[in-house]
Amino acid sequence: MNDIFLRACRGEEVPYTPVWIMRQAGRYLPEYQRVREEAGGFLKLCKTPELAAEVTTQPVDVLGVDAAILFSDILIPVEAMGMHLEFSEDKGPVLHDPIRTKSAVDRLVVPDTEDSMPFVVDTIKILRKRLAVPLIGFSGAPFTLATYMIEGKGSKDFVNTKRLMFQNPGIFSLLMEKITMTVVSYLSAQIRAGAQAVQLFDTWAGVLSPLDYRNFAQPYLRSAVAELRKEGVPIIYFVNDCGGLLGDIKKCGADVIGVDWRTDLRDAIKKIGKKCAVQGNLDPLALFLPKDEIEDRVKEILWKGEFARGHIFNLGHGIHKETPVDKVVSLVEAVHRFSER
Ligand code: CP3
């Protein structure tokens, strides 16, 4: 078993810098497209353990990455909390009847993962028998899940989320508490089933000012991380557009901090300090550069990563669906070659 990724998460010595890619199982891979077609759509794919396991392993086989990430979506537990979820081809996820009132929050349940999302547990069990690299489980972080539940879809300004936060902080906090309980129980179930590390995706926390992050997102995230620490696996926390929040983010209790590409990795490490490892941070669209220029950027990121407690190479956010696969293959190979100790 290649455990280099887990060792880097813990800040231990590694023979080379491990690499995986956010959204590594996805539409840029023709192999993925085929299985998605066979499943009859994205949500069906998430809920069919044999096929979800197959697309989870594809990037390990095709790219040679050092970790696999469970194939699912951050909105799966939101559906289990009682919302009606749909993925439309052009608009992305849609959650019907967005949460704006106390009675809507009261109607939400804290789901039992084994009962209401058995396919997640089953997918993980299949994968642990099959994989020769560690398996990462994941969840949306409370704030990011709340944005989808309150907006009902993706948003640019998050006006409904911030309006609820500022005008009805009591309702907002009841919602966040329910989501936090769900996240803890969902990730604990993934770990019990065999996930060897977990990542919390806080994709939209970067839209908050540091003050609002500290008041409306961080307390819930910290309490989730504190609970999950008891499970004993590395915890990765990723915020897209994290630059202005790193001073607060480093106090979240996670083992690894994900860094997007807008912040220089050396500067990020100076702010994060030596207590956490880092993960990142190539611009996903840099994969459209010529190969030699990608390699220059890889070398620079690897060099900067040396200053951290540990470094896991990744993109600064999810891979774009139009990315040429051969560039991704050579990226992974370059990370391994240039970082060999
Ligand atoms: O990383 C992986 O390979 C594992 C699978 C994974 C998916 N979504 C599969 C997916 C993970 C970890 C996620 C997380 C996720 N989902 C996040 C957080 C990370 C991030 O990218 O910011 C968010 C915000 C979502 C919600 C979501 N799911 C959106 C906004 C969309 C539409 C955008 C898009 O890329 O289409 C999805 C759909 C989605 N999730 C796809 C995949 C492979 C594409 C669906 C398809 O095949 O049509």
Tab-separated table of C-alpha atoms and ligand atoms in Angstrom:
chain	number	residue	atom	x	y	z
A	1	MET	CA	0.000	0.000	0.000
A	2	ASN	CA	1.343	3.427	-1.030
A	3	ASP	CA	0.837	5.487	2.161
A	4	ILE	CA	2.976	8.484	1.128
A	5	PHE	CA	-0.074	10.759	1.035
A	6	LEU	CA	-1.001	9.865	4.639
A	7	ARG	CA	2.595	10.385	5.779
A	8	ALA	CA	2.708	13.844	4.185
A	9	CYS	CA	-0.608	14.737	5.898
A	10	ARG	CA	1.048	13.923	9.231
A	11	GLY	CA	4.193	15.909	8.379
A	12	GLU	CA	6.396	12.785	8.236
A	13	GLU	CA	9.373	12.211	5.907
A	14	VAL	CA	8.358	11.149	2.390
A	15	PRO	CA	10.394	9.815	-0.590
A	16	TYR	CA	8.580	12.238	-2.935
A	17	THR	CA	5.723	14.766	-2.761
A	18	PRO	CA	2.373	12.981	-3.106
A	19	VAL	CA	-0.205	14.374	-5.517
A	20	TRP	CA	-3.945	14.025	-6.091
A	21	ILE	CA	-6.341	16.347	-7.898
A	22	MET	CA	-9.570	17.876	-6.683
A	23	ARG	CA	-12.431	16.562	-8.879
A	24	GLN	CA	-9.995	14.024	-10.331
A	25	ALA	CA	-12.908	11.730	-11.246
A	26	GLY	CA	-14.877	13.778	-13.711
A	27	ARG	CA	-15.940	14.815	-17.147
A	28	TYR	CA	-12.449	15.512	-18.564
A	29	LEU	CA	-11.917	11.711	-18.488
A	30	PRO	CA	-13.568	9.807	-21.380
A	31	GLU	CA	-13.638	6.720	-19.132
A	32	TYR	CA	-15.795	8.708	-16.663
A	33	GLN	CA	-18.170	9.892	-19.374
A	34	ARG	CA	-18.797	6.291	-20.404
A	35	VAL	CA	-19.673	5.079	-16.900
A	36	ARG	CA	-21.828	8.164	-16.220
A	37	GLU	CA	-23.760	7.367	-19.388
A	38	GLU	CA	-24.143	3.734	-18.324
A	39	ALA	CA	-25.416	4.808	-14.893
A	40	GLY	CA	-28.037	7.118	-16.435
A	41	GLY	CA	-26.830	10.388	-14.933
A	42	PHE	CA	-24.652	11.891	-12.238
A	43	LEU	CA	-26.879	11.269	-9.179
A	44	LYS	CA	-27.530	7.656	-10.195
A	45	LEU	CA	-23.779	7.210	-10.568
A	46	CYS	CA	-23.231	8.532	-7.024
A	47	LYS	CA	-25.832	6.044	-5.722
A	48	THR	CA	-24.616	2.895	-7.505
A	49	PRO	CA	-21.699	1.596	-5.413
A	50	GLU	CA	-20.127	-0.629	-8.076
A	51	LEU	CA	-20.043	2.220	-10.633
A	52	ALA	CA	-19.092	4.915	-8.103
A	53	ALA	CA	-16.185	2.694	-7.067
A	54	GLU	CA	-15.188	2.250	-10.699
A	55	VAL	CA	-14.985	5.998	-11.406
A	56	THR	CA	-13.165	6.563	-8.097
A	57	THR	CA	-10.353	4.248	-9.224
A	58	GLN	CA	-10.113	5.612	-12.787
A	59	PRO	CA	-7.822	8.557	-11.964
A	60	VAL	CA	-5.571	6.279	-9.904
A	61	ASP	CA	-5.121	4.023	-12.933
A	62	VAL	CA	-5.023	6.711	-15.630
A	63	LEU	CA	-3.010	9.416	-13.824
A	64	GLY	CA	-1.007	7.541	-11.177
A	65	VAL	CA	-2.121	9.823	-8.316
A	66	ASP	CA	-1.203	8.961	-4.715
A	67	ALA	CA	-4.727	9.065	-3.267
A	68	ALA	CA	-8.286	8.320	-4.354
A	69	ILE	CA	-11.270	10.445	-3.332
A	70	LEU	CA	-14.678	8.875	-2.851
A	71	PHE	CA	-16.917	9.582	-5.821
A	72	SER	CA	-19.969	11.421	-4.526
A	73	ASP	CA	-21.067	15.037	-4.110
A	74	ILE	CA	-21.214	17.454	-1.188
A	75	LEU	CA	-24.986	17.775	-1.675
A	76	ILE	CA	-25.782	14.071	-1.118
A	77	PRO	CA	-26.225	14.504	2.679
A	78	VAL	CA	-28.309	17.631	2.059
A	79	GLU	CA	-30.757	15.473	0.118
A	80	ALA	CA	-30.750	13.041	3.055
A	81	MET	CA	-31.565	15.961	5.398
A	82	GLY	CA	-34.843	16.277	3.502
A	83	MET	CA	-34.281	18.629	0.544
A	84	HIS	CA	-35.139	17.743	-3.035
A	85	LEU	CA	-31.913	17.713	-5.099
A	86	GLU	CA	-31.533	17.810	-8.852
A	87	PHE	CA	-28.545	18.188	-11.135
A	88	SER	CA	-29.404	19.943	-14.364
A	89	GLU	CA	-27.027	19.676	-17.301
A	90	ASP	CA	-26.444	23.419	-17.699
A	91	LYS	CA	-27.348	24.976	-14.335
A	92	GLY	CA	-25.529	22.632	-11.936
A	93	PRO	CA	-27.175	21.584	-8.664
A	94	VAL	CA	-30.674	22.797	-7.745
A	95	LEU	CA	-32.222	22.373	-4.275
A	96	HIS	CA	-35.974	22.955	-4.327
A	97	ASP	CA	-37.684	25.039	-1.606
A	98	PRO	CA	-34.571	26.757	-0.225
A	99	ILE	CA	-34.323	27.176	3.548
A	100	ARG	CA	-35.260	30.700	4.658
A	101	THR	CA	-37.495	30.218	7.737
A	102	LYS	CA	-37.392	28.595	11.162
A	103	SER	CA	-40.080	26.086	10.227
A	104	ALA	CA	-38.024	25.031	7.185
A	105	VAL	CA	-34.997	24.465	9.460
A	106	ASP	CA	-37.186	22.529	11.926
A	107	ARG	CA	-38.352	20.172	9.172
A	108	LEU	CA	-34.766	19.155	8.319
A	109	VAL	CA	-33.483	15.918	9.831
A	110	VAL	CA	-30.014	14.863	10.907
A	111	PRO	CA	-29.755	11.716	8.784
A	112	ASP	CA	-28.237	8.410	9.790
A	113	THR	CA	-25.673	7.643	7.081
A	114	GLU	CA	-25.960	3.847	7.178
A	115	ASP	CA	-29.778	4.076	6.861
A	116	SER	CA	-30.255	6.900	4.385
A	117	MET	CA	-26.983	6.879	2.401
A	118	PRO	CA	-25.999	3.177	2.455
A	119	PHE	CA	-24.481	3.538	-1.026
A	120	VAL	CA	-21.721	5.759	0.422
A	121	VAL	CA	-20.763	3.129	2.978
A	122	ASP	CA	-20.940	0.357	0.366
A	123	THR	CA	-18.803	2.288	-2.150
A	124	ILE	CA	-16.112	2.828	0.483
A	125	LYS	CA	-16.104	-0.863	1.415
A	126	ILE	CA	-15.667	-1.936	-2.218
A	127	LEU	CA	-12.885	0.608	-2.673
A	128	ARG	CA	-10.880	-0.433	0.364
A	129	LYS	CA	-10.670	-3.965	-1.030
A	130	ARG	CA	-9.497	-2.677	-4.391
A	131	LEU	CA	-7.252	0.340	-3.858
A	132	ALA	CA	-3.489	0.362	-3.387
A	133	VAL	CA	-3.527	4.070	-2.409
A	134	PRO	CA	-5.327	5.732	0.529
A	135	LEU	CA	-9.001	6.624	0.184
A	136	ILE	CA	-10.112	10.167	1.078
A	137	GLY	CA	-13.695	10.621	2.281
A	138	PHE	CA	-15.238	14.090	2.148
A	139	SER	CA	-18.061	16.403	3.083
A	140	GLY	CA	-18.988	19.981	2.446
A	141	ALA	CA	-18.097	22.178	5.431
A	142	PRO	CA	-21.101	23.614	7.307
A	143	PHE	CA	-20.972	27.126	5.809
A	144	THR	CA	-20.685	25.935	2.199
A	145	LEU	CA	-23.544	23.466	2.664
A	146	ALA	CA	-25.630	26.253	4.208
A	147	THR	CA	-25.079	28.472	1.139
A	148	TYR	CA	-26.559	25.821	-1.169
A	149	MET	CA	-29.441	25.118	1.224
A	150	ILE	CA	-30.313	28.812	1.577
A	151	GLU	CA	-29.693	29.895	-2.041
A	152	GLY	CA	-31.152	26.724	-3.583
A	153	LYS	CA	-28.451	26.845	-6.255
A	154	GLY	CA	-25.042	28.349	-6.953
A	155	SER	CA	-24.767	32.091	-6.353
A	156	LYS	CA	-22.505	35.020	-7.167
A	157	ASP	CA	-23.274	37.361	-4.270
A	158	PHE	CA	-24.872	34.971	-1.716
A	159	VAL	CA	-27.476	37.616	-0.904
A	160	ASN	CA	-29.979	35.163	0.616
A	161	THR	CA	-27.315	33.555	2.801
A	162	LYS	CA	-25.994	36.883	4.083
A	163	ARG	CA	-29.485	38.303	4.557
A	164	LEU	CA	-30.445	35.336	6.776
A	165	MET	CA	-27.097	35.580	8.620
A	166	PHE	CA	-27.486	39.297	9.323
A	167	GLN	CA	-31.260	39.610	9.778
A	168	ASN	CA	-32.078	36.286	11.433
A	169	PRO	CA	-28.876	35.089	13.113
A	170	GLY	CA	-30.890	32.809	15.386
A	171	ILE	CA	-32.374	30.870	12.463
A	172	PHE	CA	-29.003	30.816	10.705
A	173	SER	CA	-27.325	29.318	13.760
A	174	LEU	CA	-30.048	26.663	14.201
A	175	LEU	CA	-29.464	25.672	10.581
A	176	MET	CA	-25.674	25.607	11.039
A	177	GLU	CA	-26.017	23.437	14.146
A	178	LYS	CA	-28.121	20.873	12.288
A	179	ILE	CA	-25.693	20.838	9.367
A	180	THR	CA	-22.711	20.474	11.726
A	181	MET	CA	-24.274	17.426	13.399
A	182	THR	CA	-24.927	15.948	9.954
A	183	VAL	CA	-21.348	16.567	8.790
A	184	VAL	CA	-19.865	14.931	11.903
A	185	SER	CA	-22.074	11.875	11.718
A	186	TYR	CA	-21.617	11.560	7.920
A	187	LEU	CA	-17.814	11.750	8.047
A	188	SER	CA	-17.610	9.458	11.096
A	189	ALA	CA	-19.606	6.873	9.128
A	190	GLN	CA	-17.233	7.235	6.161
A	191	ILE	CA	-14.243	6.697	8.457
A	192	ARG	CA	-15.883	3.660	10.099
A	193	ALA	CA	-16.486	2.232	6.619
A	194	GLY	CA	-12.784	2.670	5.747
A	195	ALA	CA	-11.985	6.253	4.637
A	196	GLN	CA	-8.348	6.882	5.643
A	197	ALA	CA	-8.453	10.689	5.574
A	198	VAL	CA	-11.256	13.223	5.148
A	199	GLN	CA	-11.486	16.551	3.387
A	200	LEU	CA	-13.935	19.303	4.331
A	201	PHE	CA	-14.727	21.477	1.306
A	202	ASP	CA	-15.519	25.066	2.302
A	203	THR	CA	-15.692	26.280	-1.287
A	204	TRP	CA	-17.628	29.466	-0.543
A	205	ALA	CA	-16.267	30.569	2.868
A	206	GLY	CA	-13.935	32.924	0.970
A	207	VAL	CA	-16.891	35.250	0.297
A	208	LEU	CA	-16.968	36.166	4.010
A	209	SER	CA	-15.026	38.984	5.661
A	210	PRO	CA	-12.645	37.711	8.376
A	211	LEU	CA	-15.040	39.023	11.041
A	212	ASP	CA	-18.037	37.224	9.536
A	213	TYR	CA	-15.974	34.083	8.975
A	214	ARG	CA	-15.131	34.090	12.704
A	215	ASN	CA	-18.763	34.651	13.722
A	216	PHE	CA	-20.747	32.616	11.196
A	217	ALA	CA	-18.529	29.820	9.846
A	218	GLN	CA	-15.526	29.078	12.029
A	219	PRO	CA	-17.257	28.050	15.312
A	220	TYR	CA	-19.222	25.282	13.563
A	221	LEU	CA	-16.245	24.125	11.524
A	222	ARG	CA	-14.044	23.989	14.620
A	223	SER	CA	-16.578	21.996	16.577
A	224	ALA	CA	-16.928	19.517	13.674
A	225	VAL	CA	-13.143	19.156	13.389
A	226	ALA	CA	-12.781	18.712	17.163
A	227	GLU	CA	-15.341	15.865	17.117
A	228	LEU	CA	-13.768	14.231	14.074
A	229	ARG	CA	-10.268	14.321	15.548
A	230	LYS	CA	-11.407	11.482	17.836
A	231	GLU	CA	-11.604	9.211	14.787
A	232	GLY	CA	-7.829	9.466	14.346
A	233	VAL	CA	-7.514	10.057	10.578
A	234	PRO	CA	-5.941	13.149	8.950
A	235	ILE	CA	-8.363	16.022	8.324
A	236	ILE	CA	-7.896	18.369	5.351
A	237	TYR	CA	-9.719	21.720	5.262
A	238	PHE	CA	-10.034	23.548	1.951
A	239	VAL	CA	-11.361	27.080	1.448
A	240	ASN	CA	-11.419	28.470	-2.068
A	241	ASP	CA	-10.139	32.078	-2.068
A	242	CYS	CA	-8.610	31.510	1.387
A	243	GLY	CA	-5.972	34.296	1.254
A	244	GLY	CA	-7.642	36.803	3.565
A	245	LEU	CA	-8.685	34.128	6.056
A	246	LEU	CA	-5.498	32.104	6.587
A	247	GLY	CA	-4.802	33.596	10.025
A	248	ASP	CA	-8.158	32.208	11.181
A	249	ILE	CA	-8.125	29.057	9.080
A	250	LYS	CA	-4.888	27.820	10.649
A	251	LYS	CA	-6.686	27.672	14.006
A	252	CYS	CA	-9.383	25.289	12.747
A	253	GLY	CA	-7.700	22.176	14.118
A	254	ALA	CA	-7.192	20.393	10.779
A	255	ASP	CA	-3.955	18.574	9.920
A	256	VAL	CA	-3.754	19.929	6.375
A	257	ILE	CA	-4.829	23.306	4.941
A	258	GLY	CA	-5.793	23.437	1.258
A	259	VAL	CA	-4.592	26.587	-0.523
A	260	ASP	CA	-6.072	27.932	-3.764
A	261	TRP	CA	-3.852	29.435	-6.495
A	262	ARG	CA	-4.609	33.102	-5.778
A	263	THR	CA	-2.248	33.033	-2.797
A	264	ASP	CA	1.481	32.445	-3.231
A	265	LEU	CA	2.250	29.139	-1.485
A	266	ARG	CA	5.320	30.582	0.294
A	267	ASP	CA	3.214	33.446	1.705
A	268	ALA	CA	0.454	31.016	2.698
A	269	ILE	CA	2.974	28.835	4.569
A	270	LYS	CA	4.359	31.890	6.392
A	271	LYS	CA	0.832	32.625	7.620
A	272	ILE	CA	-0.069	29.016	8.418
A	273	GLY	CA	3.165	28.217	10.271
A	274	LYS	CA	4.598	24.803	11.106
A	275	LYS	CA	1.627	23.175	12.826
A	276	CYS	CA	-0.255	22.156	9.666
A	277	ALA	CA	0.742	20.610	6.363
A	278	VAL	CA	-0.442	22.327	3.163
A	279	GLN	CA	-2.149	21.106	-0.002
A	280	GLY	CA	-2.102	22.873	-3.360
A	281	ASN	CA	-1.874	25.054	-5.309
A	282	LEU	CA	-1.548	25.113	-9.117
A	283	ASP	CA	-4.182	27.143	-11.001
A	284	PRO	CA	-6.413	24.448	-12.584
A	285	LEU	CA	-6.327	26.365	-15.873
A	286	ALA	CA	-2.508	26.355	-15.895
A	287	LEU	CA	-3.012	22.866	-17.352
A	288	PHE	CA	-3.699	24.651	-20.637
A	289	LEU	CA	-0.071	25.899	-20.732
A	290	PRO	CA	2.605	24.136	-22.788
A	291	LYS	CA	4.186	21.194	-20.947
A	292	ASP	CA	7.512	22.920	-20.189
A	293	GLU	CA	5.736	25.898	-18.614
A	294	ILE	CA	3.601	23.592	-16.483
A	295	GLU	CA	6.827	21.950	-15.319
A	296	ASP	CA	8.321	25.330	-14.348
A	297	ARG	CA	5.274	26.045	-12.187
A	298	VAL	CA	5.412	22.563	-10.655
A	299	LYS	CA	9.069	23.096	-9.658
A	300	GLU	CA	8.255	26.436	-8.083
A	301	ILE	CA	5.330	25.073	-6.063
A	302	LEU	CA	7.398	22.060	-4.935
A	303	TRP	CA	10.216	24.349	-3.830
A	304	LYS	CA	7.824	26.544	-1.848
A	305	GLY	CA	6.144	23.473	-0.360
A	306	GLU	CA	9.478	22.494	1.224
A	307	PHE	CA	8.924	25.227	3.834
A	308	ALA	CA	5.763	23.586	5.143
A	309	ARG	CA	5.305	20.908	7.787
A	310	GLY	CA	4.257	18.664	4.919
A	311	HIS	CA	3.140	19.253	1.341
A	312	ILE	CA	0.587	17.452	-0.782
A	313	PHE	CA	0.560	18.675	-4.362
A	314	ASN	CA	-2.871	19.481	-5.793
A	315	LEU	CA	-4.605	22.045	-7.950
A	316	GLY	CA	-5.884	25.190	-6.230
A	317	HIS	CA	-9.488	24.082	-6.952
A	318	GLY	CA	-11.272	21.413	-9.009
A	319	ILE	CA	-10.011	20.418	-12.429
A	320	HIS	CA	-11.849	21.979	-15.405
A	321	LYS	CA	-13.916	19.659	-17.598
A	322	GLU	CA	-12.109	20.767	-20.785
A	323	THR	CA	-8.628	19.900	-19.456
A	324	PRO	CA	-6.557	17.715	-21.825
A	325	VAL	CA	-5.912	14.381	-20.071
A	326	ASP	CA	-2.322	14.086	-21.359
A	327	LYS	CA	-1.419	17.315	-19.530
A	328	VAL	CA	-2.750	15.878	-16.266
A	329	VAL	CA	-0.785	12.658	-16.737
A	330	SER	CA	2.410	14.636	-17.306
A	331	LEU	CA	1.645	16.902	-14.322
A	332	VAL	CA	1.502	13.926	-11.951
A	333	GLU	CA	4.666	12.466	-13.460
A	334	ALA	CA	6.464	15.839	-13.137
A	335	VAL	CA	5.493	16.221	-9.460
A	336	HIS	CA	6.933	12.782	-8.721
A	337	ARG	CA	10.107	13.301	-10.782
A	338	PHE	CA	11.009	16.790	-9.527
A	339	SER	CA	10.287	16.037	-5.870
A	340	GLU	CA	12.209	12.774	-5.548
A	341	ARG	CA	14.375	12.986	-2.403
B	1	CP3	O1	-13.092	15.092	-6.471
B	1	CP3	C1	-13.611	14.050	-6.914
B	1	CP3	O2	-13.218	13.475	-7.937
B	1	CP3	C2	-14.733	13.417	-6.102
B	1	CP3	C3	-16.054	13.796	-6.422
B	1	CP3	C4	-16.595	15.180	-6.138
B	1	CP3	C5	-17.630	15.731	-6.919
B	1	CP3	N1	-18.059	16.887	-6.346
B	1	CP3	C6	-18.169	15.123	-8.146
B	1	CP3	C7	-18.918	15.964	-9.091
B	1	CP3	C8	-16.351	16.073	-5.091
B	1	CP3	C9	-15.308	16.016	-4.011
B	1	CP3	C10	-17.289	17.135	-5.239
B	1	CP3	C11	-17.388	18.265	-4.295
B	1	CP3	C12	-18.301	19.377	-4.606
B	1	CP3	N2	-19.531	19.335	-5.195
B	1	CP3	C13	-18.060	20.721	-4.213
B	1	CP3	C14	-16.870	21.193	-3.447
B	1	CP3	C15	-15.648	21.270	-4.260
B	1	CP3	C16	-15.622	22.295	-5.326
B	1	CP3	O3	-15.424	21.915	-6.491
B	1	CP3	O4	-15.767	23.475	-4.998
B	1	CP3	C17	-19.153	21.488	-4.639
B	1	CP3	C18	-19.304	22.980	-4.479
B	1	CP3	C19	-20.076	20.609	-5.244
B	1	CP3	C20	-21.413	20.958	-5.809
B	1	CP3	C21	-21.456	20.686	-7.257
B	1	CP3	N3	-21.470	19.427	-7.809
B	1	CP3	C22	-21.501	21.630	-8.303
B	1	CP3	C23	-21.501	23.127	-8.129
B	1	CP3	C24	-21.561	20.914	-9.482
B	1	CP3	C25	-21.764	21.466	-10.857
B	1	CP3	C26	-20.522	22.008	-11.418
B	1	CP3	C27	-19.919	21.016	-12.348
B	1	CP3	O5	-18.702	20.859	-12.315
B	1	CP3	O6	-20.692	20.418	-13.112
B	1	CP3	C28	-21.489	19.537	-9.161
B	1	CP3	C29	-21.483	18.417	-10.101
B	1	CP3	C30	-20.385	17.401	-9.964
B	1	CP3	N4	-19.853	16.911	-8.814
B	1	CP3	C31	-19.774	16.718	-11.056
B	1	CP3	C32	-18.856	15.814	-10.502
B	1	CP3	C33	-17.984	14.834	-11.227
B	1	CP3	C34	-20.127	16.895	-12.507
B	1	CP3	C35	-21.404	16.168	-12.729
B	1	CP3	C36	-21.508	15.484	-14.042
B	1	CP3	O7	-20.844	14.460	-14.276
B	1	CP3	O8	-22.316	15.973	-14.823
